[in-house]
Amino acid sequence: SYGRVTFNFGSSSSNINPFVMYLTNNSAGESVVMDANPHDATNNAAFMIGQARAQVASALQASNPLSGPAVFYESGQDSDGQGYDADIAQISSGNLEMIENNEGTVKTQSITGISMSTNSTTGRTTVSTNSGIVFYVYDLNSAAYLDASSNGAAPENAIGWMEPQTAPTSGAWALGDLATSYLLNTAPSGDFSKDLQSGAVTTNSSGAFTYFAEDDGGQNWADWDEFMCGSECAGGSATFVPDTTYDPNGALGIFDVNFTQNSTTQTVSYCVAISVDKATNASAKGRLVCLDATSESPQLTIVQE
């Protein structure tokens, strides 16, 4: 009655990997998936939680199912085996514009001429520039992502998603395309020292945050209704600002979150808009993904109208 499904991976004699799936959207085939192994020190069992998407056959069989425009985001362990990084990017027609926080260093990358090869049965898509990067297509310009490439002392260990970008009809993004009220959900990069966070933010027509509160949960503790980066940020203010450095023409949907305190302003996040305010485009609710620009263990925040 509440959509709970159990299933197993492995041989019929062992059933070594039991999972629980909670169906969240029957029509779109979406669900939350959770590892059901005993989770204690004796068994030393891993604990996994994730999402599942039904694959659309027509998308898998399309000649170029990942041609954009789309927004791609990932987070995980870096290839040196010591630190963590996170990326957000806008991809379209074989071109990629990426912003990355690699262990506290923010940098950009432009890649052109990317080609992809998709298996029309499984949706497994490999990238011409790196055989260790794999997308699993589930719809047009929509995919789950795994990076297991090796560029240093250890393989990358990053996961992420690609979502189609619903741009404004004008073709250029502006503050008016963003919704005024959002919920926030933060996904850490895999570093256990990072917090899980959720919250809410309200902005005005100028992009200024008129309300911001977040709830933090860490190992054996929790903290509620903090402003931005905690009590030390009290008295500060934040604003969404169109990014003129990485997106000078407003075509990519990149916005900065600028934080001002004691007359000092810094960019604390870079956000890429996935879809516009529902009032502007009734087919989609406002949605962004934001990259932490300040931490050596960066995290991604999903921002949903």
XYZ file of C-alpha atoms in Angstrom, residues 49 51 71-79 83-89 98-103 133-135 143-149 155-162 185-192 194-196 289-292 295-302:
65
model
C 21.075 4.715 -0.463
C 17.685 6.649 -6.596
C 23.162 20.239 -16.625
C 25.632 17.697 -15.289
C 26.816 17.481 -11.682
C 29.017 15.076 -9.725
C 30.852 14.744 -6.409
C 33.249 12.229 -4.882
C 36.831 11.329 -4.085
C 39.644 12.803 -6.148
C 42.141 10.695 -8.091
C 40.831 14.755 -1.197
C 37.395 15.418 -2.617
C 36.025 17.385 -5.519
C 32.714 18.359 -7.064
C 31.753 19.628 -10.511
C 28.812 21.302 -12.197
C 28.589 21.852 -15.928
C 32.569 23.056 -16.279
C 33.197 24.678 -12.892
C 35.113 22.469 -10.456
C 36.130 22.721 -6.807
C 39.113 20.415 -6.435
C 40.183 20.245 -2.783
C 33.561 7.971 -17.561
C 30.229 6.239 -18.065
C 26.708 7.627 -18.363
C 21.488 10.018 -17.249
C 23.098 8.630 -14.126
C 26.878 9.108 -14.098
C 29.899 7.184 -12.828
C 33.542 8.274 -13.019
C 36.002 5.457 -12.386
C 38.849 6.880 -14.466
C 40.924 5.974 -9.488
C 38.305 8.663 -9.348
C 35.294 7.720 -7.273
C 32.527 10.110 -8.262
C 28.830 9.739 -9.032
C 26.326 12.223 -10.380
C 23.429 12.994 -12.689
C 22.628 14.726 -15.942
C 19.163 19.610 -0.032
C 22.922 19.207 0.258
C 24.852 16.155 -0.911
C 28.400 15.969 0.592
C 31.260 14.805 -1.606
C 31.788 11.578 0.348
C 33.856 13.075 3.162
C 32.441 11.868 6.481
C 30.942 17.044 5.982
C 27.402 17.664 7.191
C 24.129 16.680 5.639
C 22.372 22.822 -8.511
C 25.016 24.765 -6.581
C 28.702 24.037 -6.021
C 30.374 25.017 -2.732
C 35.593 24.218 1.175
C 38.429 21.757 0.622
C 35.764 19.032 0.860
C 33.198 20.596 -1.467
C 29.563 19.652 -1.648
C 26.650 20.102 -4.017
C 23.318 21.648 -3.035
C 20.140 20.888 -4.966
